[in-house]
Coordinates of C-alpha atoms in Angstrom, one line a residue:
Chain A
X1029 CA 80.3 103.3 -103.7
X1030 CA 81.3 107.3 -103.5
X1031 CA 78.7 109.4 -105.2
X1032 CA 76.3 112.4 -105.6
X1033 CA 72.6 111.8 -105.0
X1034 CA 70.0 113.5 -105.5
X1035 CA 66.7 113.6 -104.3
X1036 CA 63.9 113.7 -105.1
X1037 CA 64.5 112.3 -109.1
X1038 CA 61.3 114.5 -110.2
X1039 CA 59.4 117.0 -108.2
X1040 CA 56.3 118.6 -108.9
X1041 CA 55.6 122.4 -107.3
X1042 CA 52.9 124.8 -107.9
X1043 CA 53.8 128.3 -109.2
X1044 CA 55.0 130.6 -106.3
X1045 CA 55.3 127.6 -103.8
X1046 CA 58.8 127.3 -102.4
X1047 CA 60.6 124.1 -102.7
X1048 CA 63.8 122.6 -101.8
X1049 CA 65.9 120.3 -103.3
X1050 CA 68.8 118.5 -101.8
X1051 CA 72.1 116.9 -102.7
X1052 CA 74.3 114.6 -100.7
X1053 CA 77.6 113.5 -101.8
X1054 CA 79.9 110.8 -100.4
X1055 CA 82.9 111.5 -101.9
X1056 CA 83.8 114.3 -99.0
X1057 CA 84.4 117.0 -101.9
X1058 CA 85.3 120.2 -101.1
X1059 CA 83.5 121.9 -103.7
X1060 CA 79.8 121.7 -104.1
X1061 CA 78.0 123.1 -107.4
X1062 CA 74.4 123.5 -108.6
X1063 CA 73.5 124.0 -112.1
X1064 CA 70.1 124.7 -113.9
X1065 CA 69.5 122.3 -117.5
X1066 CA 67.1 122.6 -119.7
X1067 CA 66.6 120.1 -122.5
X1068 CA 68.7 120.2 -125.5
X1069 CA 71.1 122.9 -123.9
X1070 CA 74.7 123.3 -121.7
X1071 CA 74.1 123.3 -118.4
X1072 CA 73.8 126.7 -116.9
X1073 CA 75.9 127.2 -113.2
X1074 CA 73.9 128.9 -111.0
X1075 CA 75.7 129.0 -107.8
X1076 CA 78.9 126.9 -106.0
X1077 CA 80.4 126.5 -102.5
X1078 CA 83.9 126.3 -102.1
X1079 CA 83.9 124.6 -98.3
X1080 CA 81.4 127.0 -96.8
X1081 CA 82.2 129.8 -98.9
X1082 CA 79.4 130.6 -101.5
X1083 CA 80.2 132.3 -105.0
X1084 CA 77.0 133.2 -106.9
X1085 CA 76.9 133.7 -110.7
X1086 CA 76.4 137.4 -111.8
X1087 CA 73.5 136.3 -113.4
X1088 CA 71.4 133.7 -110.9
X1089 CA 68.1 135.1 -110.3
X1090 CA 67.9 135.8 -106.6
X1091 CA 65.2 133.7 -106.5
X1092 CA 67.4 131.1 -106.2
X1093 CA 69.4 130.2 -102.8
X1094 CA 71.7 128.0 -101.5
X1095 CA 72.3 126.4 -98.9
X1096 CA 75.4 124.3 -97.5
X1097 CA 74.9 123.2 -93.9
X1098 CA 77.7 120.4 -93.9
X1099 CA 80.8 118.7 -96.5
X1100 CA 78.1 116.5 -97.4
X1101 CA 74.4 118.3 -97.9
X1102 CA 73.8 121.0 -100.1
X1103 CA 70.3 122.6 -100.9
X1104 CA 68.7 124.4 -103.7
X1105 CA 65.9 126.7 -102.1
X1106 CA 63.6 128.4 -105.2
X1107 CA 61.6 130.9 -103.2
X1108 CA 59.0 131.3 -105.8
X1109 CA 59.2 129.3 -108.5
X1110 CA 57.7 130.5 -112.1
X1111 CA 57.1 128.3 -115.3
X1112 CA 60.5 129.2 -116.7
X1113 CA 61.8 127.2 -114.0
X1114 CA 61.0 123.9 -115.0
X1115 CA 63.9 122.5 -115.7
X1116 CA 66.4 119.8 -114.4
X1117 CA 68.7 120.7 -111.4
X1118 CA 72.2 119.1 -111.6
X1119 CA 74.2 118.7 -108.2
X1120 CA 78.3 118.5 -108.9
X1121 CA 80.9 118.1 -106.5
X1122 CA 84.8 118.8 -107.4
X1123 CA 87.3 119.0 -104.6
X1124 CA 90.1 121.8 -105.1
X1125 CA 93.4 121.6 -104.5
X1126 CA 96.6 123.7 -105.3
X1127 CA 96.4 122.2 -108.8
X1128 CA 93.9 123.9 -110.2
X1129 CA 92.1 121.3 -112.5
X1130 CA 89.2 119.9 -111.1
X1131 CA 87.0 117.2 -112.2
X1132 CA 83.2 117.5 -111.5
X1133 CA 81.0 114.6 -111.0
X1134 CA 77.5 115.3 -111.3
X1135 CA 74.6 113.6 -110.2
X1136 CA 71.4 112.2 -111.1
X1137 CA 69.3 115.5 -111.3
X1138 CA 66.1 116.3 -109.8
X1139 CA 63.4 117.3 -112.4
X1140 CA 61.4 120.2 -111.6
X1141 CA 57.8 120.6 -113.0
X1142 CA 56.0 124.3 -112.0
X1143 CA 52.0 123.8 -112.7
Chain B
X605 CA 79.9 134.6 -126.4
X606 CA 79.9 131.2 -126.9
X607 CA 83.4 129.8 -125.3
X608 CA 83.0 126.6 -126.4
X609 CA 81.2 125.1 -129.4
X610 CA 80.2 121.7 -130.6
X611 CA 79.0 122.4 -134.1
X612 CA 77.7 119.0 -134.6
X613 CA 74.2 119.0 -132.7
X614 CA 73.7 114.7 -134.4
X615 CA 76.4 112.2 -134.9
X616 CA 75.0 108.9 -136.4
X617 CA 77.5 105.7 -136.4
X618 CA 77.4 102.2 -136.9
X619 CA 78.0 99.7 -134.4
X620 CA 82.0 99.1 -134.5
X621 CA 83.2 101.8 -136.3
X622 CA 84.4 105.2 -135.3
X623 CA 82.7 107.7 -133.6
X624 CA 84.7 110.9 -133.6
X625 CA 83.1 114.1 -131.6
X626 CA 84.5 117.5 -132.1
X627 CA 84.4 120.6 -130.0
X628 CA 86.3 123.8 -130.7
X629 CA 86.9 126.8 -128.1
X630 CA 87.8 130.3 -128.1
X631 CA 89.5 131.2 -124.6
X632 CA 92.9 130.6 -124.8
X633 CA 93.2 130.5 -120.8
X634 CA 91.0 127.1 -120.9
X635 CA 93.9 124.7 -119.9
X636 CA 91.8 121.7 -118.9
X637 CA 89.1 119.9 -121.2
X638 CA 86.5 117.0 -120.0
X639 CA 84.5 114.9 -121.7
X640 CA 80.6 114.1 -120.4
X641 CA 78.2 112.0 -121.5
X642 CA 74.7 112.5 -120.8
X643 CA 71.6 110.0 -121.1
X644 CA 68.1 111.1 -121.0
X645 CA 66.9 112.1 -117.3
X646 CA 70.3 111.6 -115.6
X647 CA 73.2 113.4 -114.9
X648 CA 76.1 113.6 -116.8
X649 CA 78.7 111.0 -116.3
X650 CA 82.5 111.8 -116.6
X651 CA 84.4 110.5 -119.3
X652 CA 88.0 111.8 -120.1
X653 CA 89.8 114.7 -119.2
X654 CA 92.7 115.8 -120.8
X655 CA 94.9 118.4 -119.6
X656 CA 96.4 121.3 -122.3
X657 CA 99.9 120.0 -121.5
X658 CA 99.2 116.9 -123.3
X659 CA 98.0 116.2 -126.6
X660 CA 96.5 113.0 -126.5
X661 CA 94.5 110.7 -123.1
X662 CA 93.4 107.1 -123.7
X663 CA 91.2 105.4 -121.6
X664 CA 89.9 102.2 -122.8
X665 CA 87.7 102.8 -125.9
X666 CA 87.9 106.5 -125.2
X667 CA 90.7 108.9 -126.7
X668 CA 90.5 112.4 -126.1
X669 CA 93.1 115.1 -128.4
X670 CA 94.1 118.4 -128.0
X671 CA 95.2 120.3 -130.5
X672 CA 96.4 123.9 -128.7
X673 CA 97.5 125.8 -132.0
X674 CA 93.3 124.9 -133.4
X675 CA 92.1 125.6 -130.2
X676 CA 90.2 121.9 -130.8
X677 CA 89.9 118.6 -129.2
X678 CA 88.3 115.6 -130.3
X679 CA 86.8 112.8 -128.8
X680 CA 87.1 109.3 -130.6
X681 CA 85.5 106.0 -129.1
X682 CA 86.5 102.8 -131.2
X683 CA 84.7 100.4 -131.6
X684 CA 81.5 102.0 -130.8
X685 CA 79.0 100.7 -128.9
X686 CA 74.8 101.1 -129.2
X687 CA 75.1 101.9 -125.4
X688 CA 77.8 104.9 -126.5
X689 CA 74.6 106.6 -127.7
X690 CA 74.1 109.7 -125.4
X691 CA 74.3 113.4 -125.6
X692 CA 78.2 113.7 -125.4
X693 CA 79.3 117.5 -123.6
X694 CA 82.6 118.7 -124.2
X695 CA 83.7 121.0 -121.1
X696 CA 86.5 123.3 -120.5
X697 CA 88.1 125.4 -117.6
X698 CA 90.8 127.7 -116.5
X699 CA 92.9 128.1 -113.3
X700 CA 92.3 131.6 -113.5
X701 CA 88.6 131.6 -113.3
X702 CA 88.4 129.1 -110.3
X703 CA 87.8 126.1 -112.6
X704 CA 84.2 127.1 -113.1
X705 CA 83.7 124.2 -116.6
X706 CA 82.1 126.2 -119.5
X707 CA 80.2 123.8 -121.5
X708 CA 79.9 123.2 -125.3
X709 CA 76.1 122.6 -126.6
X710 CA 75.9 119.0 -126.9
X711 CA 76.5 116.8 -129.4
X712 CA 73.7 113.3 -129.6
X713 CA 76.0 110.4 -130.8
X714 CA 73.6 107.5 -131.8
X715 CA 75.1 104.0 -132.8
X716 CA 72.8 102.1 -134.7
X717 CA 73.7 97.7 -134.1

């Protein structure tokens, strides 16, 4: 089956140690988006690529980086994570065409903890 | 400025009846509106979609309107279901931002057997 995965489900860092999380989708979307959720609220949309072209959000922290080596792998990079950025990360792909609307499917999220 | 609002944070229903989810916006440049659901530790899942051309999507259980003039779409499921119960996210987007989906607070549906 075609989908966005995620991985790892739940990942535990300490505060100020780097750490990566990755997305993979098999649906060959064009679009790739990463969004930052935490409990009871919208997601927030930190960042997207758009084929290799990255667009940041005015206000993603630059501790956050992306990363988008391929179609299919996209990375989240949190250079030094801090307690208010435990949260769950939501991967969505979307492919973009002349029409405009786009559907995102999201995957499974990878829950950070920061100790 | 909160673009799009669902102003019921709790929705409680009993098993068969209707659950009707409502979600109101502001920007009248959104021109496509989706539907998520959302369990607890996963992602959400695409539901419906409904495009501001239209006023009215079915898909199975699921119908989704639109109603331009309120600025305010609804989502109803018939018959509901306990597995319905989830955090339901209405979304919206506009061609002229690049389709970047603002997303409504939430809304946890619970459908009691």
């Amino acid at each position: 089956d075609a989908m966005v995965i995620q991985n790892p489900r739940y990942q535990v860092t300490q505060f100020g140690k780097p750490v990566t999380l990755s997305c993979s989708q098999t649906l060959n979307h064009n679009v790739m988006y990463w969004y930052q959720q935490k409990s009871s609220q919208a997601p927030k949309l930190l960042f997207h690529y758009y084929d290799k072209d990255f667009n940041n959000e005015a206000d993603t922290p630059d501790n956050f980086q992306s990363r988008r080596p391929n179609t299919s792998f996209c990375f989240l990079d949190i250079r030094s994570p801090g307690l208010g950025d435990a949260a769950m990360y939501l991967c969505a792909t979307s492919i973009r065409g002349r029409g405009g609307q786009e559907t995102q499917y999201f995957g499974p999220g990878t829950r950070l903890l920061v100790l | 400025d909160q673009q799009v609002k669902q102003n019921s944070p709790s929705l409680s229903v009993q098993e068969g009846r209707i659950s009707i989810l409502n979600c109101d916006y502001t920007n009248s440049m959104f021109d496509y509106f989706l539907w998520y659901k959302k369990y607890p530790a996963e992602g959400p899942t695409f539901l419906i979609s409904i495009s501001s051309i239209k006023d009215k999507n079915e898909d199975g259980r699921f119908t989704v309107f639109l109603n331009k003039s309120a600025k305010h779409l609804s989502l109803h499921i018939v018959p509901s279901q306990p597995g319905d119960s989830a955090v339901y996210f209405c979304a919206a987007s506009a061609r002229t931002s690049g389709s970047r989906l603002t997303f409504g607070e939430g809304t946890q549906l619970t459908v009691n057997p």
